[in-house]
Structures are given as C-alpha cells and as structure tokens.
Coordinates of C-alpha atoms in Angstrom, one line a residue:
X635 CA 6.9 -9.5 44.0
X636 CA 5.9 -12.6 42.2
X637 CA 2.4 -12.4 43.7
X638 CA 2.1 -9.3 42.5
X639 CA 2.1 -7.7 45.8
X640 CA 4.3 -4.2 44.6
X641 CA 7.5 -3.3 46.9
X642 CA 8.1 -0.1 48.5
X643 CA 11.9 1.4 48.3
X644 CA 13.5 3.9 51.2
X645 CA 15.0 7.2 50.1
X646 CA 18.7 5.3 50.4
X647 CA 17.9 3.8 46.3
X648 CA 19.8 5.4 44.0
X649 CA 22.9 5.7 41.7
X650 CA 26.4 5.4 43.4
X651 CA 28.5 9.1 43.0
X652 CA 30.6 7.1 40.7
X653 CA 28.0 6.5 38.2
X654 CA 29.2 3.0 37.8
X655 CA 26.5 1.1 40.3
X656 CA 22.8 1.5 41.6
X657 CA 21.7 0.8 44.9
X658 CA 18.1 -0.5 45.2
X659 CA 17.2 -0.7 49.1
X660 CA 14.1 -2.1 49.9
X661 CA 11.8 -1.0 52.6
X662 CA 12.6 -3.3 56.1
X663 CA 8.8 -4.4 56.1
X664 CA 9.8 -6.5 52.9
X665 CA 8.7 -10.0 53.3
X666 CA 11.3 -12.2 53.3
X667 CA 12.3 -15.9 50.9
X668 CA 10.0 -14.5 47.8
X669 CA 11.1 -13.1 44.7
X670 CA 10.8 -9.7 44.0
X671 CA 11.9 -8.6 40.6
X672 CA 13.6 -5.3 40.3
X673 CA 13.4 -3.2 36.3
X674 CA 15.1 -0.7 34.8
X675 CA 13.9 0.4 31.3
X676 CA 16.7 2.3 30.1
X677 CA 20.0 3.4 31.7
X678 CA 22.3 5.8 29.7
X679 CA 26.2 6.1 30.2
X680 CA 28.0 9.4 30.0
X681 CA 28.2 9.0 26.9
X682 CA 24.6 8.7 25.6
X683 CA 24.7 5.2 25.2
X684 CA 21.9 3.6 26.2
X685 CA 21.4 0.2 27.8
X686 CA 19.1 -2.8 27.4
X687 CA 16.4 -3.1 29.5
X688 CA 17.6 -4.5 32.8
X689 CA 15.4 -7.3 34.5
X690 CA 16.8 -8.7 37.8
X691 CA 15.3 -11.4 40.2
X692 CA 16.2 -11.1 43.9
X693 CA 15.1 -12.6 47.1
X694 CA 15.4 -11.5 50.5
X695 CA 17.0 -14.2 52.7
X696 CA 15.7 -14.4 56.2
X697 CA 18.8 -16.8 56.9
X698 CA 22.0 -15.3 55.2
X699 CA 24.6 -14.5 58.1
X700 CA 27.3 -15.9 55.9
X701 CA 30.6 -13.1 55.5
X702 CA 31.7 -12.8 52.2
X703 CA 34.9 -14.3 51.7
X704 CA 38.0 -13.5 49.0
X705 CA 38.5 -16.7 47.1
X706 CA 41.9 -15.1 45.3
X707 CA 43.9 -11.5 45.0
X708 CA 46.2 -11.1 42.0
X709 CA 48.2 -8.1 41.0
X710 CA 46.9 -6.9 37.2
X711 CA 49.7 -4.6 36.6
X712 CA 52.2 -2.9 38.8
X713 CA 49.5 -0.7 40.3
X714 CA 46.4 -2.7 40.2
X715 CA 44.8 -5.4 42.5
X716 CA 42.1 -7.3 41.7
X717 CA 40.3 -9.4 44.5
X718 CA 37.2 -12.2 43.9
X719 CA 35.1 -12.9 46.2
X720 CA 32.4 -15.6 46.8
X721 CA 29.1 -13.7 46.6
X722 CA 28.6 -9.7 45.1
X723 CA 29.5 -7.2 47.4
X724 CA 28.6 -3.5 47.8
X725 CA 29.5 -0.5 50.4
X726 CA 33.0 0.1 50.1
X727 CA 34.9 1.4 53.1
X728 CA 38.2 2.7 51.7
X729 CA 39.6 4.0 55.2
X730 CA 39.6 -0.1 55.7
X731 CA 41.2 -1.1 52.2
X732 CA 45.4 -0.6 53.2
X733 CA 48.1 -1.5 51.5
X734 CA 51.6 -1.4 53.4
X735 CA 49.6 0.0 56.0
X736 CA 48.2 3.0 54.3
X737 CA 44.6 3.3 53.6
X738 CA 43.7 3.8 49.7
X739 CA 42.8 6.9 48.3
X740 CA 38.5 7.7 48.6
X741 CA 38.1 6.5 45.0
X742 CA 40.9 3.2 44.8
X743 CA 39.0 0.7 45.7
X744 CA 35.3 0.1 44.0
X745 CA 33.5 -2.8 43.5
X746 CA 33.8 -4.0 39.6
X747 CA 31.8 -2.5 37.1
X748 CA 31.0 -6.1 35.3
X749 CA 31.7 -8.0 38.0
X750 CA 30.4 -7.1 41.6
X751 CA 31.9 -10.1 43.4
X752 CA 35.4 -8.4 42.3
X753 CA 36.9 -5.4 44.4
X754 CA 39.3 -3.4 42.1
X755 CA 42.4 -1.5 44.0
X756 CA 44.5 0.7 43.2
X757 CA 47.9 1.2 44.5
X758 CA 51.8 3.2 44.7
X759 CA 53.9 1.7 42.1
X760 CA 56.2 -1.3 43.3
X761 CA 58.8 -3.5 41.5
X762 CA 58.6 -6.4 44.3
X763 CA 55.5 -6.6 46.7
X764 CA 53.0 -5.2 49.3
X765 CA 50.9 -6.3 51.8
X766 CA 47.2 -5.9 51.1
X767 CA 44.6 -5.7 54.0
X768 CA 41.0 -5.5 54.0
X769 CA 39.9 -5.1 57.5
X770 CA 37.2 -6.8 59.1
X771 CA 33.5 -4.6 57.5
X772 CA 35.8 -3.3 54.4
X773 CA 33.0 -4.3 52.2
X774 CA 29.1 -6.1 52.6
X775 CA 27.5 -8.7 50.8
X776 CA 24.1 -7.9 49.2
X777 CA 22.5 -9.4 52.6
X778 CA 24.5 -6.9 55.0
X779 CA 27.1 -9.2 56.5
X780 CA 30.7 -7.4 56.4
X781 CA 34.0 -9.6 55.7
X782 CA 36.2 -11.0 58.2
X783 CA 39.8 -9.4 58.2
X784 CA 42.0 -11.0 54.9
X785 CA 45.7 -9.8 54.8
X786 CA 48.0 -11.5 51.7
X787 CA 51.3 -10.0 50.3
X788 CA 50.5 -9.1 46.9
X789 CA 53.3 -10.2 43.9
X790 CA 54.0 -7.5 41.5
X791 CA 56.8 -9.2 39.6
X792 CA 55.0 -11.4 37.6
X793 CA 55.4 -10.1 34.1
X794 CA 58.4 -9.0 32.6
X795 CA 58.3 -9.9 29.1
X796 CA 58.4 -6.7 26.6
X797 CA 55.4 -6.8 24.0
X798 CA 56.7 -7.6 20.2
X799 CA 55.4 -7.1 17.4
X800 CA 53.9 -10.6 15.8
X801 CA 52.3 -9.4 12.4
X802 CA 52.0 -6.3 10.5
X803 CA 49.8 -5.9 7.3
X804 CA 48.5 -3.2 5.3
X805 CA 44.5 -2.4 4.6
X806 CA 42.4 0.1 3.5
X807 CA 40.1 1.8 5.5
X808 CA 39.4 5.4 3.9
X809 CA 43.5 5.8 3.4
X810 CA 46.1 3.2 3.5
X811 CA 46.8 1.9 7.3
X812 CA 49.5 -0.3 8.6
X813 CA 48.0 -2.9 10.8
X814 CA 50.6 -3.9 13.7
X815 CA 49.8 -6.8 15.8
X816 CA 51.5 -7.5 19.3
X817 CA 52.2 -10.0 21.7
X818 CA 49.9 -9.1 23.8
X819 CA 47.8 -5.5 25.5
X820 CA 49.9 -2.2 24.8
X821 CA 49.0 1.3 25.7
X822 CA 51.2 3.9 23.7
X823 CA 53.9 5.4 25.5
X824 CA 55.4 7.4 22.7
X825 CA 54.7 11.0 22.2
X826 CA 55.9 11.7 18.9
X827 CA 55.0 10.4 16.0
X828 CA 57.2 8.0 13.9
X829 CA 59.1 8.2 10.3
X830 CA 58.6 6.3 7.3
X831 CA 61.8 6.1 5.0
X832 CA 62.4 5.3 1.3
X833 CA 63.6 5.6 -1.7
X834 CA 62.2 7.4 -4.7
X835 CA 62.3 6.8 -8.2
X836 CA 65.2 8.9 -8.9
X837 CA 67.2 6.7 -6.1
X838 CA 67.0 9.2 -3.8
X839 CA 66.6 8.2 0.5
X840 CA 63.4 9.8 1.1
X841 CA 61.4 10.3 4.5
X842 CA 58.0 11.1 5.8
X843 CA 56.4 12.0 9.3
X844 CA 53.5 10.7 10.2
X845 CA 52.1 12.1 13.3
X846 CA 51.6 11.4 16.9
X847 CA 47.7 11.7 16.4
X848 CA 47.9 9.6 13.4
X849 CA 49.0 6.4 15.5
X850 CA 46.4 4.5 18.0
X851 CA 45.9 1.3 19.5
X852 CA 42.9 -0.5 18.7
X853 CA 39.7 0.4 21.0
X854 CA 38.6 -3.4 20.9
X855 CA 41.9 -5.2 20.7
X856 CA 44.3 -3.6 22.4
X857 CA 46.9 -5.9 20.8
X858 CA 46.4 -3.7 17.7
X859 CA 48.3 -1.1 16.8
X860 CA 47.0 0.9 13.9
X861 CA 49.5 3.6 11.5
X862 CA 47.2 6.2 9.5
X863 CA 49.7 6.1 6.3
X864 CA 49.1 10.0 6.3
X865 CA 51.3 12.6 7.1
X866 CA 48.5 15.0 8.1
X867 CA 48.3 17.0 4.4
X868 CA 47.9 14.0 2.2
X869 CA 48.2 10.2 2.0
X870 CA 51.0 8.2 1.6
X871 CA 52.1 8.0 -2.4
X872 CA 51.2 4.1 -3.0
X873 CA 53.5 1.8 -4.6
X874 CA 56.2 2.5 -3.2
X875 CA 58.3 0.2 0.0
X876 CA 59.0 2.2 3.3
X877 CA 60.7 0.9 6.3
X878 CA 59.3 2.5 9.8
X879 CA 61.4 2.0 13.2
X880 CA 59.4 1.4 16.4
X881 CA 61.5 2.4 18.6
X882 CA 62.5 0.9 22.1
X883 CA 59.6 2.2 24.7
X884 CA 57.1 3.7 22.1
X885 CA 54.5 0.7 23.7
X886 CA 54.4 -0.8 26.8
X887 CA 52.3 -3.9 28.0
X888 CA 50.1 -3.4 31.0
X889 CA 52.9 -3.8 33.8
X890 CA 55.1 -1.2 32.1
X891 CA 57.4 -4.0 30.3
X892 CA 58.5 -1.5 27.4
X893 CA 58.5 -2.8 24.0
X894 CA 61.6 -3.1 21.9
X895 CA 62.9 -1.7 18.5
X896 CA 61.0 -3.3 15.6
X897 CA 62.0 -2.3 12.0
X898 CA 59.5 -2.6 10.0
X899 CA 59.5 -3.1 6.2
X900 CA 55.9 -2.7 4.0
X901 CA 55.0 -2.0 0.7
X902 CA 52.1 0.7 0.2
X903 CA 50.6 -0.9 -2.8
X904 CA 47.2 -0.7 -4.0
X905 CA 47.0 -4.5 -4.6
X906 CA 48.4 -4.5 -1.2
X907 CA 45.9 -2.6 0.2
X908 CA 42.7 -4.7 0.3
X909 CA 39.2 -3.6 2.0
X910 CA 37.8 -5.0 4.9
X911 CA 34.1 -5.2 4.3
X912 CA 31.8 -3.0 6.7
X913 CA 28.6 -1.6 7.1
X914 CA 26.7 0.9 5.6
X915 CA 27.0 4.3 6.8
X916 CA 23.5 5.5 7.4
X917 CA 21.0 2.7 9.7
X918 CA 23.5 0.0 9.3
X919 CA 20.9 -2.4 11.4
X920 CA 17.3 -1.8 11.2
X921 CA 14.5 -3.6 12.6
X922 CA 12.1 -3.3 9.8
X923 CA 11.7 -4.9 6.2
X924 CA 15.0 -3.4 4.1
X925 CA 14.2 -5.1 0.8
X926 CA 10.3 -5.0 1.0
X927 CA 10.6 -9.0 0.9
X928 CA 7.0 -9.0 2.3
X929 CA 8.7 -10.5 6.0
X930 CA 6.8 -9.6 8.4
X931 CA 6.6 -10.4 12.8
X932 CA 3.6 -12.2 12.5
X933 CA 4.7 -14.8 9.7
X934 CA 8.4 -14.4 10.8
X935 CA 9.3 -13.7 14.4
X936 CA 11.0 -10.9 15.6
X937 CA 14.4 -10.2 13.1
X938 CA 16.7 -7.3 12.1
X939 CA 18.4 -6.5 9.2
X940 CA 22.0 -6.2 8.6
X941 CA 23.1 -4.0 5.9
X942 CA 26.5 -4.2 4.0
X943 CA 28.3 -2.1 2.0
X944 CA 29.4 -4.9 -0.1
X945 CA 28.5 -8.6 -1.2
X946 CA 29.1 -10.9 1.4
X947 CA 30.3 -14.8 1.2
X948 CA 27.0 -16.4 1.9
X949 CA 28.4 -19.2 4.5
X950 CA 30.2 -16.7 6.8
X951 CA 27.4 -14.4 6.6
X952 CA 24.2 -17.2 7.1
X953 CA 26.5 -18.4 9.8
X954 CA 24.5 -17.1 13.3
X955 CA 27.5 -17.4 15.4
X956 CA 29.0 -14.2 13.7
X957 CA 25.8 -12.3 15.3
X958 CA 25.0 -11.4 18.6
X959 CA 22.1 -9.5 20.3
X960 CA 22.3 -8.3 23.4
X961 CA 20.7 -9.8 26.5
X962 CA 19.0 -12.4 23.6
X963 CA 19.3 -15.4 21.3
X964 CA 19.9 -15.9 17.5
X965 CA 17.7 -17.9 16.0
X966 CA 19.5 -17.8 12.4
X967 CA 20.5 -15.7 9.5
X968 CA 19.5 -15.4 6.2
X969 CA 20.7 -14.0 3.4
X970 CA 18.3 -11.6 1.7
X971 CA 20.0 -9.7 -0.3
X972 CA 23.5 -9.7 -2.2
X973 CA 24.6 -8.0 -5.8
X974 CA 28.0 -6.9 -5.8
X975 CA 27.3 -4.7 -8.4
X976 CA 23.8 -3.2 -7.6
X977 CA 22.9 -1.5 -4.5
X978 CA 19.4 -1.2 -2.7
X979 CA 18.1 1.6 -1.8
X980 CA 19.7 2.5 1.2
X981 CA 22.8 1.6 -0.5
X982 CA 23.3 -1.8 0.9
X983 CA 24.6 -4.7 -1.3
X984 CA 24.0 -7.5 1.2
X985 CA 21.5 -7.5 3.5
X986 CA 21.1 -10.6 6.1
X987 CA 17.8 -10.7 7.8
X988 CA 19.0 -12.4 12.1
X989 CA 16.0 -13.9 13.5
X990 CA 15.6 -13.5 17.7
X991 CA 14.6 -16.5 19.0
X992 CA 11.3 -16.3 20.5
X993 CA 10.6 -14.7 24.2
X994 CA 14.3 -14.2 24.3
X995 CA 13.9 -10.7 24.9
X996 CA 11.2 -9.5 27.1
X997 CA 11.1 -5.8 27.3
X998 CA 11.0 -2.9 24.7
X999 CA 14.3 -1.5 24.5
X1000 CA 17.8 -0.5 23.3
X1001 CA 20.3 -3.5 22.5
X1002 CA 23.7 -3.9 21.1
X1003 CA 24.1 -5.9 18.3
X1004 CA 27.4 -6.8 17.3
X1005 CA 28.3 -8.5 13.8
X1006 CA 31.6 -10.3 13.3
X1007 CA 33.2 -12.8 10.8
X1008 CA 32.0 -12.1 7.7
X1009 CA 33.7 -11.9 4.6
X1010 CA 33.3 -10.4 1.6
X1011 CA 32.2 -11.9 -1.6
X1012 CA 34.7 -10.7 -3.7
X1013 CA 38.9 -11.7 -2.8
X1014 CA 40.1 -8.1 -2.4
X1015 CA 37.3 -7.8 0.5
X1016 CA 38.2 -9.4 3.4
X1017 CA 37.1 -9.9 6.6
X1018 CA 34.7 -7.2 8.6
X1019 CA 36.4 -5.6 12.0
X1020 CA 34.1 -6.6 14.6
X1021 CA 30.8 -3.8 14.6
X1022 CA 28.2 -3.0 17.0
X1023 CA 25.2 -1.0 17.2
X1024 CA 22.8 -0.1 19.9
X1025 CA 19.2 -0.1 17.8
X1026 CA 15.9 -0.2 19.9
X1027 CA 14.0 -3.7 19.6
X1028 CA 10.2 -4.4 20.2
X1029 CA 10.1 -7.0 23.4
X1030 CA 9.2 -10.8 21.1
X1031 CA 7.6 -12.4 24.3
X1032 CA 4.2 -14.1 22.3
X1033 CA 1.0 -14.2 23.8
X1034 CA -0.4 -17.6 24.9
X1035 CA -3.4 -19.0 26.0
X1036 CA -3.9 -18.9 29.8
X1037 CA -7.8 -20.0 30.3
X1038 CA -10.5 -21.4 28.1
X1039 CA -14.0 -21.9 29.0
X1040 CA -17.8 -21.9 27.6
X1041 CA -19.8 -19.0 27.9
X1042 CA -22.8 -19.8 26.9
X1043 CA -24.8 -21.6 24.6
X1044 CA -28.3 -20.8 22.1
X1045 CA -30.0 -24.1 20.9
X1046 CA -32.1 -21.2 19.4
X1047 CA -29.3 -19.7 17.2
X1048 CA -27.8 -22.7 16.8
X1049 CA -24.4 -20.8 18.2
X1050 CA -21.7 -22.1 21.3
X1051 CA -19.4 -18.8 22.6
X1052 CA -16.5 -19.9 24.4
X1053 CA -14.6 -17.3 26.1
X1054 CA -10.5 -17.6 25.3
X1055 CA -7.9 -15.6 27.7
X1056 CA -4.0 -14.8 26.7
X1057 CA -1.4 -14.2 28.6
X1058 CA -1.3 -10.3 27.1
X1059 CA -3.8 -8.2 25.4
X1060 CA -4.3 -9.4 21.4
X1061 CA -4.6 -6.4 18.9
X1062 CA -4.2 -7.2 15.8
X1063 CA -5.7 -9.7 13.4
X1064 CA -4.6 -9.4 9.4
X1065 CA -7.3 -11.9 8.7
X1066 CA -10.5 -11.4 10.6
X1067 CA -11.9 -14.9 11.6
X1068 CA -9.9 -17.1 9.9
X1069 CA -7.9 -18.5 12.9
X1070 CA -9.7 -21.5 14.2
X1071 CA -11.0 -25.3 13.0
X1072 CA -13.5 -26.6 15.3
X1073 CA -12.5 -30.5 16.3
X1074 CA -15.0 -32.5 18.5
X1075 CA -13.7 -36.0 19.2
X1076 CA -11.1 -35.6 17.5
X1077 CA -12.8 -35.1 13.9
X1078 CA -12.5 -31.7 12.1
X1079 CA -16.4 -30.3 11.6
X1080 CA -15.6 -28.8 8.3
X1081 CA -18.9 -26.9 8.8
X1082 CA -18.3 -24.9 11.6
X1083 CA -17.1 -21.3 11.4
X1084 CA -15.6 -19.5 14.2
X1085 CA -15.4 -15.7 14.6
X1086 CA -14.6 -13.1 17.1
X1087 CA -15.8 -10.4 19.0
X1088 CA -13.1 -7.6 20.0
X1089 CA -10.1 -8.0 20.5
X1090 CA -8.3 -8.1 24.4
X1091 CA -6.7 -9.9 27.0
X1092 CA -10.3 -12.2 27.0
X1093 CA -11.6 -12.7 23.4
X1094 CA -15.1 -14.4 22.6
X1095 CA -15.1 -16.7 19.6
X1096 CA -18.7 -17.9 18.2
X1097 CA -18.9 -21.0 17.0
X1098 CA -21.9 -21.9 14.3
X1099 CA -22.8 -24.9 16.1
X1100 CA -24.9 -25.8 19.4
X1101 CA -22.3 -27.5 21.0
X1102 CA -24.3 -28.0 24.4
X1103 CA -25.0 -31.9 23.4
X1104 CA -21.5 -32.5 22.8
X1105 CA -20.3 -31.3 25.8
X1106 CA -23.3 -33.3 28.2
X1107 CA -21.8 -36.3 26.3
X1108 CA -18.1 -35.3 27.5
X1109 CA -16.8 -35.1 24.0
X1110 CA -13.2 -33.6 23.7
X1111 CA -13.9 -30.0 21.7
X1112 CA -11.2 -27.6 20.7
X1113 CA -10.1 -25.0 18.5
X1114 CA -7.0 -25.8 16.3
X1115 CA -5.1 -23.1 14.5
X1116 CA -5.4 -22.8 11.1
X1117 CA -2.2 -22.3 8.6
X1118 CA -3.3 -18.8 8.7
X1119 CA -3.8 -17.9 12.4
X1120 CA -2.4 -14.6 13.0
X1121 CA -4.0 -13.3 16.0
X1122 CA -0.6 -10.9 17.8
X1123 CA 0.1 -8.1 20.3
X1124 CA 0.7 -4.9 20.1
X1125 CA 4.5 -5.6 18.8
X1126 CA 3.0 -7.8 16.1
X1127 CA 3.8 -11.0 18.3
X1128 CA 2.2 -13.6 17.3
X1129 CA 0.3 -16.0 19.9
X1130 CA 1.9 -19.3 20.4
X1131 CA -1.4 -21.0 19.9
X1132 CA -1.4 -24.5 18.1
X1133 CA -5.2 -26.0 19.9
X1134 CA -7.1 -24.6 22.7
X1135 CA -8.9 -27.5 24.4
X1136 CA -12.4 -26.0 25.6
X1137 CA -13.5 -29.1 26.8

C-alpha cells in the first residue's frame, strides 16, 4: 500500500488460460479506500517479446455497488461484435453471452486485450442482423457487481463497399517490390499467386509468375499490399514495363466486401526503384555512447541511440515526434552523427542521440521504441517504414533530497557536519567533493570546503567552518550545487539537487 503496509494475495491470482489477462485478487482482510500499487517487472508474450515494466495503482472501494453498464454494441465485421462498457470488466460467463438465442462458443466472448472495458464476440455469419443478449451476471466489474440484462439487435449490413486500389509504387527493399495501397483493411483471399506480363526486346508478349508466398499485406498497415517482384529463382529483369491483373476477390475488406479487378501497369526501373532508409542490422537502438561523444547519464539524462544505415535529413530526424518510447516521454533528438559516405563502427551513418525526459520511466526494464518519419539525406532515400525495437532501459527516476539537518558541531576543529538524506541510495560521485558552495545569509563563503563521508541513502557532508554561531543567530545556511555536482544512483541518475537549505 501507499503506507507501506505490503498486501497479501489468495491462491485465485494468476494468468487467465487465454494468456491474454492476469487476475490479481487481493486477500478479503484488505483495507479498503487506499491505494495499493500492484508491479509486474517483466511479462513475455508467446512470442518472446517482452514487456515494459507494468506499474498499476488501484483502490479498493468500500462503496462501489454500481453494475457496469454497455454504453454501445457495433458489429466489426460480419462475425464480430464489439461492446463498450462504462468501467473494465472481468469474469466472462459465455453460457450467458447469446446471440439469436444460442449461447457463444467457450472462447467467443473475452474481455479486450487493450481495452478491458470492451467485450469482444464472436458470432455465425449473417447478411442482415441478430439479436445479442448478455444476461443479467454475463460479466463483473473490477469491484464484483455483475451487469443488468442488455439485449440490442445487432446490424451487420453496414459495409458494402469493395476495397480499391488507391496507389501503387515501386521501392526497393533487398529486391524490387510493388507497393499497392487500398481503400481501406484487406486480408488476402487469393491462393495463387498472380502474373506479370510484358513485352521483351525482341517484341515478344512475355509472362512471369510470381508466387502465392511472394504476396502479403502489410503487418502494420493492413491497407498495404506488398508484391516481391521475384518469381522464386531470381528477381524481376529491371527496366522493363509489366502490367499485373488483380483479379476480382483476390482481397477482401474486413466484412468480406471482395475487391474488384485492378490492372495494374509499372515500370521495374532502377531509377524507379528508390530506397526507403532503415536501420542498421545489428543493435539498431542502443542505450550507451555509439560515437564515444563523451555523453554520458550524469551530464545528459537518460538517452538512446538510434542508428541508421544511411544519412538522414537533419529536421525530420531532430524532429522528437518521429520517436516514441514506450510507457515514457521524449525529451528531444539530436543529431550526432551523419556522413553519407563514411560509416561508424557499427556501420551506422546517422546516429540520433533521443533524450527520456526525466522520471518518465520508473522501473528497469524492456521498452519498445518505435522510430518513424525520417527521411533520408540523399533524394533516392526516402522515407523509413515505421520501426520498433524492444531494448531494455535503466529506470531515469533522480534522486532528490528528502531531509537535511545538523549533526553536530566542533568549535575545536573548526568543522559543522550536517547530515543530507535522498530519496534513493547515492553511489556514485566522478568528482569527489566538489558538489557543494556553502551560502550563509545569502553570501557565498568562498572559503568553505565541503566533503563527504560514504556514500548512501543519508550522506554526511563536513563543512570547514564552525557554523554553531550562525545558526544561534538564525542565519539562513545552505548548500548550493556547483556547475559540477554529480552525485547519482546506481543507474547513473543524477540527483535533482539545485540548494539544500540546512537551516
């Protein structure tokens, strides 16, 4: 809890059998109205991919009899329901989830993945409507109460426009690809692949197969259509100008409208086929120094760097919009390094150095970091696909001062200790007492040194100077930082110390 006080959980915590949710259920002696905050370090998909650490804040209402209630249910496709409620909801009870008076299946009807005030349902195929039914205890809120009954016929027929195709463009990624851009989503229907005719130099009609496995939508933009100008032995011969047909039903959009027949018409030219700019292969995002620039976290914040395979235009790439860390905040990018001739040693050309904004992320961890929008220096390199990376980051959270006191004085020794606690343990300091200016009423005592004993959570500077006089008098006396303070944590945070005021 907030207090401190730690929170026993019952044998019912655990994952869900789908993988896709985690139930945390808290002992019933819990107190009540206080925050208690739940963390998981690290949760990994079946994948492997790891997530952020997870940090979640929850109280325990004494007073929450409230049902949840469905604010809206909308058909998705012609087999899909999607229904919002007011508050997140858990504990699922399918045999009470009907539609047309059937109960769904065990698994067609779980509570969103990214959204847990949405129930997702599947359904039969229909070409008109239904009538959906969640009985009265179908689902709980996070507090316990079950729903009241909802019933609502359900509209399938609201799309019937077939995808088109809007654009199509060639580029080069490893061997020529045609780009084709629909109207909207497609999944790919077609099972075969699709043939490229033209003419060759001798004014012969040509034609080429490219195969099924050659042809994929898009895994972020399912708009995207993307041709592998390969016919599985050897690329395409460039220079040349092919016509492909798309035919009728080879894509359809989500509610099975089937697209029609395109005919398109390309040329497979090298000056045609520009690059898209991308990362670098090997540790394309790294959280240490990538051009031994001399950055460090105590003189820099927390940063990573980004690592391109080619020179980069400087204003897309300083741009912090076009980056993104997980769970965090940019502070800003900066360009570090760009040569579009000469590489560094990891065989970057550009590197941009993205700055975390301070105490933005607040555990050790893996996060995604996505880069977007940046361009390439030269014309023929255009415009990156959208990249992400999961690379582990040191929490940034900087110590700060919490308590300040005197400890003690020696008229003898002519020496004042005054005893400094942070928020977190300190370990590290580059330049050993060379942190602090001692001020009394406000005037620097150019004088007075200040050094420390070990480092900790509680430190103990010693100040040259009986201080005891000043203090009887009820003089203001403080430490301020010097332009070298450097005193961090264990991540190489450094404190967020500009004065302490001891007295």
């Amino acid at each position: 809890m907030a207090d401190g006080t730690p929170v026993t959980l019952t044998g019912a915590s655990g994952p869900a059998a789908d993988g896709k949710s985690y139930t945390v259920a808290f002992d019933p002696t819990t107190a009540v109205n206080k925050e208690i905050t739940v963390s998981f370090p690290a949760l990994k998909d079946g994948a492997g991919n790891i997530s952020i650490p997870l940090t979640a804040k929850v109280t325990i209402s004494g007073a929450d009899t409230v049902k949840p209630a469905v604010t809206s249910a909308t058909s998705t496709s012609p087999t899909t329901i999607k229904v919002k409620f007011a508050e997140p909801i858990t504990n699922v009870v399918n045999a009470k989830v009907k539609f047309n008076g059937v109960a769904v299946g065990a698994t067609e009807a779980v509570v969103n993945a990214d959204d847990n005030t949405v129930l997702d349902i599947t359904v039969p195929a229909t070409t008109t409507s239904g009538a959906l039914l969640l009985e009265a205890g179908a689902v709980e809120d996070l507090n316990g109460n079950p729903n009241a009954e909802f019933s609502k016929a359900i509209s399938f027929a609201t799309d019937t426009v077939a995808p088109t195709v809007a654009t199509t463009e060639v580029f080069k990624d490893g061997n020529n690809k045609l780009r084709v851009t629909f109207s909207e989503d497609v999944t790919k229907v077609g099972t075969t692949g699709l043939t490229l005719k033209y003419t060759d130099e001798y004014g012969v009609a040509k034609t080429i197969a490219i195969p099924d496995l050659r042809i994929a939508v898009d895994t972020t933009d399912k708009k995207v259509v993307v041709i592998d100008l390969h016919d599985g032995t050897a690329p395409v011969k460039e220079n040349v100008t092919y016509t492909v047909d798309i035919t009728g039903g080879y894509f359809a959009d989500t509610f099975g409208n089937s697209s029609t027949l395109k005919t398109v018409t390309f040329v497979n030219s090298a000056s045609a086929a520009t690059s898209k700019l991308a990362l670098i292969d090997t540790d394309p995002i790294v959280v240490t120094d990538a051009v031994a620039s001399g950055a460090t976290r105590t003189n820099s914040g927390a940063f990573v760097d980004v690592q391109f395979k080619d020179a980069v235009e400087a204003a897309s790439a300083t741009n912090k919009a076009n980056y993104t860390v997980e769970g965090a905040e940019v502070e800003k990018a900066e360009l570090v390094y760009n040569n579009p001739t000469t590489a560094t040693g990891t065989g970057a050309k550009a590197v941009v150095r993205v700055y975390i904004k301070d105490n933005t992320i607040e555990e050790s961890g893996n996060y995604n970091v996505t880069v977007s929008g940046v361009k390439g220096y030269n014309a023929n390199v255009t415009e990156m696909n959208s990249a992400t990376k999961n690379v582990q980051i040191a929490e940034n959270t900087r110590p700060t001062v919490t308590a300040a006191s005197f400890k003690a004085f020696d008229a003898g020794a002519t020496t004042s200790t005054v005893s400094v606690t942070f928020s977190e343990a300190i370990a590290s300091d580059v330049t050993p007492d060379a942190d602090f200016d001692l001020y009394v009423a406000g005037a620097k005592v150019s004088t007075a040194t200040v050094t420390h004993g070990a480092l900790g959570a509680t430190i103990e500077f010693t100040i040259n100077k009986d201080l005891s006089a000043d203090v009887a008098a009820n003089k203001e006396v403080k430490l301020v930082a010097k332009s070298g303070f450097d005193l961090a944590d264990d991540n190489g945070n450094k404190a967020n110390v500009t004065e302490v005021v001891v007295h």
